[in-house]
Structure formats: structure tokens, C-alpha cells
Amino acid sequence: MIYSMCFLLFLVGLYGVLTKRNIVKIILSVGIMGYAINLFLILIAYREGAGFPILTPAEPSKAMVDPLPQALVLTSIVIELSTTALLVALAIKIYQKYHTFDIRKIRRLRG
Amino acid sequence: MPIETWLYCIIGFMILGSIVALELSDLLSAVVSIGMVGLGLAICFLLLQAPDLALVQFVIEILSVIILIVMLRATNQRWEKEKEPRSLSIVKVTFVALAMIGALPLFLGLPPFGHPLLEVSSYYFAEGLQETGSPNLLTAIILDYRVYDTLGEAIVIFVSVIGVMTIFRRRKKGGSGHGQ
């Protein structure tokens, strides 16, 4: 089953979030989970033997895949980039304050 | 080869790349592996007949790799020093494996690959060209039918840019400039 492989990719990201103690690794794991979700939505939308959802004059009534999940995933991809940018900014700020990427050492609240 | 075989190969490659990225202690190599995973995702989109998504994913992936490398440069940390004790991670891997086993019946209940249940878009196929004038139905949806989604996306990007600017502005005022 191809959906369960996609879910396995999601679980790899979940494993990274759960076990890693380095902030860079956690950011990467969040990215992996986002990839898995996007891929799953596009896999759901695929129709066998269908073409891309662009009408061409040559074959005006061909079978096409579902364009609606593709539109939503397009939004999601761009939002993931902004999430990554925000996480990276926070990580740089944390590093400047604590001089470490280790999440166990980031404990004290300092103004 | 049928498209499903290709997809199995590429998703397997993506899973392998993700595991390599998470297990390497060299952070720069990990970031590059994540870039490869993202490009594999772009190829998947291409195979699944979503060329617009493949283009966007390609560009966004390169941008995010650049952002992550800039972070590594700004902090000058290249190696992952902190590791979790093995016993604790074995417990967590067990839970993840249990989640995989528990979710398998859920995927058996889905319609088989290539035969989707989604029928909302038949309206777009029938009326999209007349109503919006765009032969590309994807742009017809994101810029006409669901334009508020696109507006929300623009707002999210704007908020994230404001957030990044706010986070970095406090550095000059706060006097903790001995970071780099």
C-alpha cells in the first residue's frame, strides 16, 4: 500500500521530533512531516490514467486529476517555507542567548 | 513500468534520506539530505500529474535549504553533540512502530490508489473555463474560486516576515551581541 509508505515517512519525522535533542534536527523533522502530509493529499487526488489539470485545445475532454487538493497543497507548501523561516529565526535567537542547540539546556527564563 | 512502482522507489528513497538526515551527526550533511528528500517530493508531484506543484516545491526546497545553511553559518555549529541514551530512544521507537501498526487498518479502508472518491471538482471541469477564462484549472481555483485561501496564505507569509523581523530587531537593543 502506497499510503502506508507515506505514513511511514510521517512517522520518521515524528520519531525525529520525539528523540532528537538538537534544534536543527527538530526543524528538519517538522519539515519531513510536512512533506509526508503534502504527498498524502496529492496521492489521494490521483486518478489512474488521468492527465494534469490544464485544458488544451488538442484534447478538450481528456480525463484530469483532481485540481482541488493540488490548489490546497500549493498553499501549504508556501506556508511551510514561512514556518521554517520563523523556526530558523527563533533557533538563531536561542543560540545567541544560550550558546547551544541542546534543548535540555534551554531552561532558564532570562529577560 | 507503472507509475506505482516509480512512486514506491521514490518514496522509499525519501524515507531513506530522512533517516540518514536524522541520524547523521554532521548538521550540514543532514540539511543537504533534507534537500534531496524535498527534490524527491518534487519528482513525485511530477509523476502524480501536478507540474505546478513540482515547480513550486523545487523553488521552495532550494530556498529552505539556503535558509537552513544560513542558520548553520550564523551559529557556526556544524556537529550534533547531544545524543539521547539508547534505552530511551528504543522506547520511543517502539511507540512509533505501534502507531504504524495501529494505523494500518485505516489505510486499508481508503479507496485504492488511482480511484479517488473526491468528486467536488467535476464542477470545475465542467464550468471552470467558461467562468474564469483560465485553461489551467489550478490557477482558476487558487485565484478565483478559492481566492480567500490565497489571501490567507499571503497574510501568513506577511505575519511570518513580521515575526522574523521582530525576532531579529531585539538583538540590537538587548545587548546580547556576543552571539556570533
GROMACS .gro file of C-alpha atoms in nm:
model
  291
    1MET     CA    1   0.000   0.000   0.000
    2ILE     CA    2   0.141   0.329  -0.108
    3TYR     CA    3  -0.049   0.528   0.156
    4SER     CA    4   0.118   0.338   0.437
    5MET     CA    5   0.462   0.417   0.295
    6CYS     CA    6   0.362   0.782   0.301
    7PHE     CA    7   0.256   0.736   0.664
    8LEU     CA    8   0.592   0.574   0.735
    9LEU     CA    9   0.759   0.892   0.609
   10PHE     CA   10   0.541   1.089   0.850
   11LEU     CA   11   0.643   0.858   1.134
   12VAL     CA   12   1.011   0.911   1.056
   13GLY     CA   13   0.951   1.281   1.111
   14LEU     CA   14   0.762   1.207   1.432
   15TYR     CA   15   1.049   0.991   1.552
   16GLY     CA   16   1.287   1.281   1.490
   17VAL     CA   17   1.072   1.525   1.687
   18LEU     CA   18   1.045   1.279   1.976
   19THR     CA   19   1.403   1.162   2.009
   20LYS     CA   20   1.634   1.436   1.886
   21ARG     CA   21   1.775   1.694   2.122
   22ASN     CA   22   1.928   1.925   1.868
   23ILE     CA   23   1.710   2.211   1.749
   24VAL     CA   24   1.831   2.182   1.388
   25LYS     CA   25   1.726   1.818   1.380
   26ILE     CA   26   1.385   1.907   1.519
   27ILE     CA   27   1.334   2.170   1.249
   28LEU     CA   28   1.427   1.912   0.985
   29SER     CA   29   1.182   1.661   1.136
   30VAL     CA   30   0.898   1.910   1.120
   31GLY     CA   31   0.983   1.960   0.754
   32ILE     CA   32   0.969   1.585   0.691
   33MET     CA   33   0.624   1.561   0.847
   34GLY     CA   34   0.507   1.843   0.621
   35TYR     CA   35   0.639   1.662   0.314
   36ALA     CA   36   0.451   1.347   0.411
   37ILE     CA   37   0.122   1.532   0.454
   38ASN     CA   38   0.154   1.710   0.119
   39LEU     CA   39   0.243   1.387  -0.057
   40PHE     CA   40  -0.054   1.209   0.100
   41LEU     CA   41  -0.302   1.470  -0.021
   42ILE     CA   42  -0.167   1.453  -0.375
   43LEU     CA   43  -0.169   1.072  -0.369
   44ILE     CA   44  -0.535   1.079  -0.270
   45ALA     CA   45  -0.614   1.310  -0.561
   46TYR     CA   46  -0.450   1.092  -0.828
   47ARG     CA   47  -0.677   0.930  -1.082
   48GLU     CA   48  -0.549   0.643  -1.287
   49GLY     CA   49  -0.466   0.732  -1.645
   50ALA     CA   50  -0.556   1.097  -1.598
   51GLY     CA   51  -0.353   1.395  -1.711
   52PHE     CA   52  -0.259   1.723  -1.546
   53PRO     CA   53  -0.548   1.966  -1.492
   54ILE     CA   54  -0.475   2.203  -1.778
   55LEU     CA   55  -0.722   2.225  -2.065
   56THR     CA   56  -0.552   2.206  -2.400
   57PRO     CA   57  -0.712   2.275  -2.739
   58ALA     CA   58  -0.580   1.944  -2.874
   59GLU     CA   59  -0.783   1.723  -2.639
   60PRO     CA   60  -1.051   1.932  -2.470
   61SER     CA   61  -1.227   1.649  -2.284
   62LYS     CA   62  -0.946   1.433  -2.151
   63ALA     CA   63  -0.955   1.281  -1.802
   64MET     CA   64  -0.782   1.500  -1.548
   65VAL     CA   65  -0.665   1.457  -1.189
   66ASP     CA   66  -0.842   1.646  -0.915
   67PRO     CA   67  -0.715   2.007  -0.908
   68LEU     CA   68  -0.866   2.099  -0.569
   69PRO     CA   69  -0.615   1.917  -0.341
   70GLN     CA   70  -0.337   2.047  -0.561
   71ALA     CA   71  -0.451   2.404  -0.502
   72LEU     CA   72  -0.462   2.347  -0.126
   73VAL     CA   73  -0.119   2.181  -0.122
   74LEU     CA   74   0.022   2.472  -0.319
   75THR     CA   75  -0.083   2.697  -0.032
   76SER     CA   76   0.052   2.452   0.223
   77ILE     CA   77   0.398   2.431   0.061
   78VAL     CA   78   0.443   2.806   0.072
   79ILE     CA   79   0.324   2.823   0.432
   80GLU     CA   80   0.577   2.553   0.524
   81LEU     CA   81   0.856   2.774   0.396
   82SER     CA   82   0.742   3.060   0.618
   83THR     CA   83   0.716   2.822   0.915
   84THR     CA   84   1.073   2.706   0.851
   85ALA     CA   85   1.192   3.065   0.828
   86LEU     CA   86   1.027   3.152   1.160
   87LEU     CA   87   1.169   2.843   1.331
   88VAL     CA   88   1.516   2.921   1.200
   89ALA     CA   89   1.492   3.277   1.327
   90LEU     CA   90   1.391   3.151   1.672
   91ALA     CA   91   1.674   2.895   1.669
   92ILE     CA   92   1.934   3.160   1.585
   93LYS     CA   93   1.798   3.378   1.864
   94ILE     CA   94   1.812   3.087   2.111
   95TYR     CA   95   2.167   3.015   2.008
   96GLN     CA   96   2.270   3.374   2.065
   97LYS     CA   97   2.124   3.367   2.413
   98TYR     CA   98   2.229   3.020   2.534
   99HIS     CA   99   2.523   2.930   2.302
  100THR     CA  100   2.383   2.584   2.245
  101PHE     CA  101   2.134   2.394   2.029
  102ASP     CA  102   2.063   2.143   2.305
  103ILE     CA  103   1.700   2.168   2.414
  104ARG     CA  104   1.775   2.038   2.762
  105LYS     CA  105   1.999   2.333   2.841
  106ILE     CA  106   1.742   2.592   2.738
  107ARG     CA  107   1.560   2.613   3.064
  108ARG     CA  108   1.611   2.935   3.249
  109LEU     CA  109   1.397   3.228   3.151
  110ARG     CA  110   1.623   3.526   3.115
  111GLY     CA  111   1.495   3.866   3.017
  112MET     CA  112   0.693   0.047  -1.551
  113PRO     CA  113   0.363   0.155  -1.398
  114ILE     CA  114   0.357   0.478  -1.205
  115GLU     CA  115   0.305   0.296  -0.876
  116THR     CA  116   0.642   0.121  -0.896
  117TRP     CA  117   0.815   0.452  -0.958
  118LEU     CA  118   0.635   0.602  -0.662
  119TYR     CA  119   0.739   0.313  -0.437
  120CYS     CA  120   1.101   0.367  -0.539
  121ILE     CA  121   1.094   0.743  -0.483
  122ILE     CA  122   0.907   0.728  -0.152
  123GLY     CA  123   1.148   0.461  -0.033
  124PHE     CA  124   1.432   0.689  -0.131
  125MET     CA  125   1.268   0.974   0.060
  126ILE     CA  126   1.228   0.761   0.374
  127LEU     CA  127   1.591   0.652   0.349
  128GLY     CA  128   1.705   1.011   0.300
  129SER     CA  129   1.504   1.126   0.601
  130ILE     CA  130   1.651   0.857   0.826
  131VAL     CA  131   2.002   0.942   0.707
  132ALA     CA  132   1.936   1.311   0.771
  133LEU     CA  133   1.814   1.244   1.122
  134GLU     CA  134   2.094   1.006   1.216
  135LEU     CA  135   2.395   1.195   1.079
  136SER     CA  136   2.582   1.400   1.334
  137ASP     CA  137   2.707   1.641   1.068
  138LEU     CA  138   2.435   1.904   1.051
  139LEU     CA  139   2.539   2.037   0.711
  140SER     CA  140   2.509   1.690   0.555
  141ALA     CA  141   2.172   1.649   0.725
  142VAL     CA  142   2.045   1.970   0.566
  143VAL     CA  143   2.165   1.856   0.225
  144SER     CA  144   1.988   1.520   0.270
  145ILE     CA  145   1.667   1.703   0.352
  146GLY     CA  146   1.711   1.898   0.031
  147MET     CA  147   1.732   1.569  -0.157
  148VAL     CA  148   1.415   1.446   0.011
  149GLY     CA  149   1.236   1.762  -0.098
  150LEU     CA  150   1.353   1.722  -0.456
  151GLY     CA  151   1.228   1.363  -0.449
  152LEU     CA  152   0.894   1.503  -0.342
  153ALA     CA  153   0.903   1.735  -0.645
  154ILE     CA  154   0.958   1.431  -0.871
  155CYS     CA  155   0.663   1.257  -0.701
  156PHE     CA  156   0.445   1.558  -0.780
  157LEU     CA  157   0.559   1.543  -1.140
  158LEU     CA  158   0.466   1.173  -1.164
  159LEU     CA  159   0.130   1.241  -1.000
  160GLN     CA  160   0.042   1.494  -1.272
  161ALA     CA  161   0.091   1.810  -1.070
  162PRO     CA  162   0.350   2.011  -1.266
  163ASP     CA  163   0.270   2.342  -1.096
  164LEU     CA  164   0.329   2.187  -0.757
  165ALA     CA  165   0.655   2.033  -0.874
  166LEU     CA  166   0.784   2.374  -0.980
  167VAL     CA  167   0.679   2.539  -0.654
  168GLN     CA  168   0.823   2.257  -0.446
  169PHE     CA  169   1.152   2.278  -0.634
  170VAL     CA  170   1.192   2.651  -0.571
  171ILE     CA  171   1.073   2.634  -0.210
  172GLU     CA  172   1.305   2.344  -0.133
  173ILE     CA  173   1.609   2.532  -0.260
  174LEU     CA  174   1.505   2.836  -0.057
  175SER     CA  175   1.458   2.638   0.263
  176VAL     CA  176   1.797   2.466   0.221
  177ILE     CA  177   1.952   2.810   0.178
  178ILE     CA  178   1.778   2.933   0.494
  179LEU     CA  179   1.899   2.632   0.695
  180ILE     CA  180   2.257   2.670   0.570
  181VAL     CA  181   2.246   3.039   0.660
  182MET     CA  182   2.140   2.935   1.010
  183LEU     CA  183   2.434   2.695   1.037
  184ARG     CA  184   2.667   2.968   0.918
  185ALA     CA  185   2.529   3.227   1.156
  186THR     CA  186   2.567   2.997   1.456
  187ASN     CA  187   2.887   2.826   1.343
  188GLN     CA  188   2.769   2.492   1.485
  189ARG     CA  189   2.836   2.206   1.248
  190TRP     CA  190   2.825   1.894   1.465
  191GLU     CA  191   2.544   1.749   1.668
  192LYS     CA  192   2.699   1.684   2.007
  193GLU     CA  193   2.399   1.585   2.213
  194LYS     CA  194   2.272   1.228   2.179
  195GLU     CA  195   1.991   1.057   2.359
  196PRO     CA  196   2.062   0.743   2.562
  197ARG     CA  197   1.986   0.432   2.361
  198SER     CA  198   1.733   0.281   2.601
  199LEU     CA  199   1.512   0.591   2.591
  200SER     CA  200   1.511   0.607   2.212
  201ILE     CA  201   1.428   0.236   2.187
  202VAL     CA  202   1.115   0.301   2.395
  203LYS     CA  203   1.015   0.588   2.168
  204VAL     CA  204   1.080   0.386   1.850
  205THR     CA  205   0.856   0.114   1.993
  206PHE     CA  206   0.576   0.366   2.032
  207VAL     CA  207   0.623   0.488   1.677
  208ALA     CA  208   0.613   0.129   1.548
  209LEU     CA  209   0.294   0.070   1.746
  210ALA     CA  210   0.143   0.379   1.583
  211MET     CA  211   0.234   0.236   1.241
  212ILE     CA  212   0.071  -0.099   1.321
  213GLY     CA  213  -0.233   0.070   1.468
  214ALA     CA  214  -0.282   0.289   1.161
  215LEU     CA  215  -0.262   0.013   0.902
  216PRO     CA  216  -0.637  -0.076   0.913
  217LEU     CA  217  -0.711   0.290   0.850
  218PHE     CA  218  -0.526   0.278   0.520
  219LEU     CA  219  -0.697  -0.043   0.418
  220GLY     CA  220  -1.027   0.141   0.447
  221LEU     CA  221  -0.927   0.408   0.197
  222PRO     CA  222  -1.023   0.371  -0.171
  223PRO     CA  223  -0.747   0.201  -0.375
  224PHE     CA  224  -0.475   0.413  -0.528
  225GLY     CA  225  -0.585   0.572  -0.854
  226HIS     CA  226  -0.958   0.566  -0.783
  227PRO     CA  227  -1.034   0.873  -0.573
  228LEU     CA  228  -1.363   0.944  -0.405
  229LEU     CA  229  -1.333   1.319  -0.447
  230GLU     CA  230  -1.599   1.440  -0.684
  231VAL     CA  231  -1.620   1.807  -0.591
  232SER     CA  232  -1.404   1.914  -0.880
  233SER     CA  233  -1.633   1.783  -1.154
  234TYR     CA  234  -1.796   2.125  -1.135
  235TYR     CA  235  -1.461   2.287  -1.201
  236PHE     CA  236  -1.401   2.063  -1.500
  237ALA     CA  237  -1.741   2.146  -1.645
  238GLU     CA  238  -1.760   2.518  -1.577
  239GLY     CA  239  -1.407   2.633  -1.495
  240LEU     CA  240  -1.307   2.753  -1.839
  241GLN     CA  241  -1.630   2.945  -1.901
  242GLU     CA  242  -1.646   3.104  -1.558
  243THR     CA  243  -1.284   3.204  -1.509
  244GLY     CA  244  -1.132   3.202  -1.855
  245SER     CA  245  -0.824   3.017  -1.736
  246PRO     CA  246  -0.732   2.693  -1.914
  247ASN     CA  247  -0.517   2.596  -1.616
  248LEU     CA  248  -0.773   2.479  -1.363
  249LEU     CA  249  -0.524   2.503  -1.077
  250THR     CA  250  -0.485   2.877  -1.123
  251ALA     CA  251  -0.860   2.902  -1.177
  252ILE     CA  252  -0.909   2.755  -0.831
  253ILE     CA  253  -0.641   2.938  -0.636
  254LEU     CA  254  -0.705   3.276  -0.797
  255ASP     CA  255  -1.081   3.265  -0.846
  256TYR     CA  256  -1.285   3.002  -0.662
  257ARG     CA  257  -1.067   2.985  -0.352
  258VAL     CA  258  -0.909   3.326  -0.364
  259TYR     CA  259  -0.965   3.378   0.007
  260ASP     CA  260  -0.732   3.085   0.073
  261THR     CA  261  -0.465   3.261  -0.127
  262LEU     CA  262  -0.532   3.581   0.064
  263GLY     CA  263  -0.490   3.389   0.389
  264GLU     CA  264  -0.166   3.242   0.259
  265ALA     CA  265  -0.038   3.591   0.181
  266ILE     CA  266  -0.136   3.700   0.532
  267VAL     CA  267   0.051   3.406   0.685
  268ILE     CA  268   0.364   3.490   0.487
  269PHE     CA  269   0.332   3.853   0.591
  270VAL     CA  270   0.294   3.759   0.958
  271SER     CA  271   0.594   3.529   0.938
  272VAL     CA  272   0.806   3.805   0.782
  273ILE     CA  273   0.695   4.042   1.058
  274GLY     CA  274   0.781   3.773   1.314
  275VAL     CA  275   1.130   3.722   1.176
  276MET     CA  276   1.191   4.096   1.169
  277THR     CA  277   1.069   4.134   1.527
  278ILE     CA  278   1.284   3.846   1.649
  279PHE     CA  279   1.596   3.991   1.495
  280ARG     CA  280   1.532   4.352   1.590
  281ARG     CA  281   1.557   4.290   1.963
  282ARG     CA  282   1.918   4.186   1.925
  283LYS     CA  283   2.047   4.540   1.878
  284LYS     CA  284   1.856   4.670   2.179
  285GLY     CA  285   1.908   4.381   2.420
  286GLY     CA  286   2.285   4.399   2.442
  287SER     CA  287   2.346   4.026   2.398
  288GLY     CA  288   2.551   4.081   2.087
  289HIS     CA  289   2.820   3.829   2.180
  290GLY     CA  290   2.632   3.555   1.998
  291GLN     CA  291   2.831   3.515   1.681
   0.00000   0.00000   0.00000
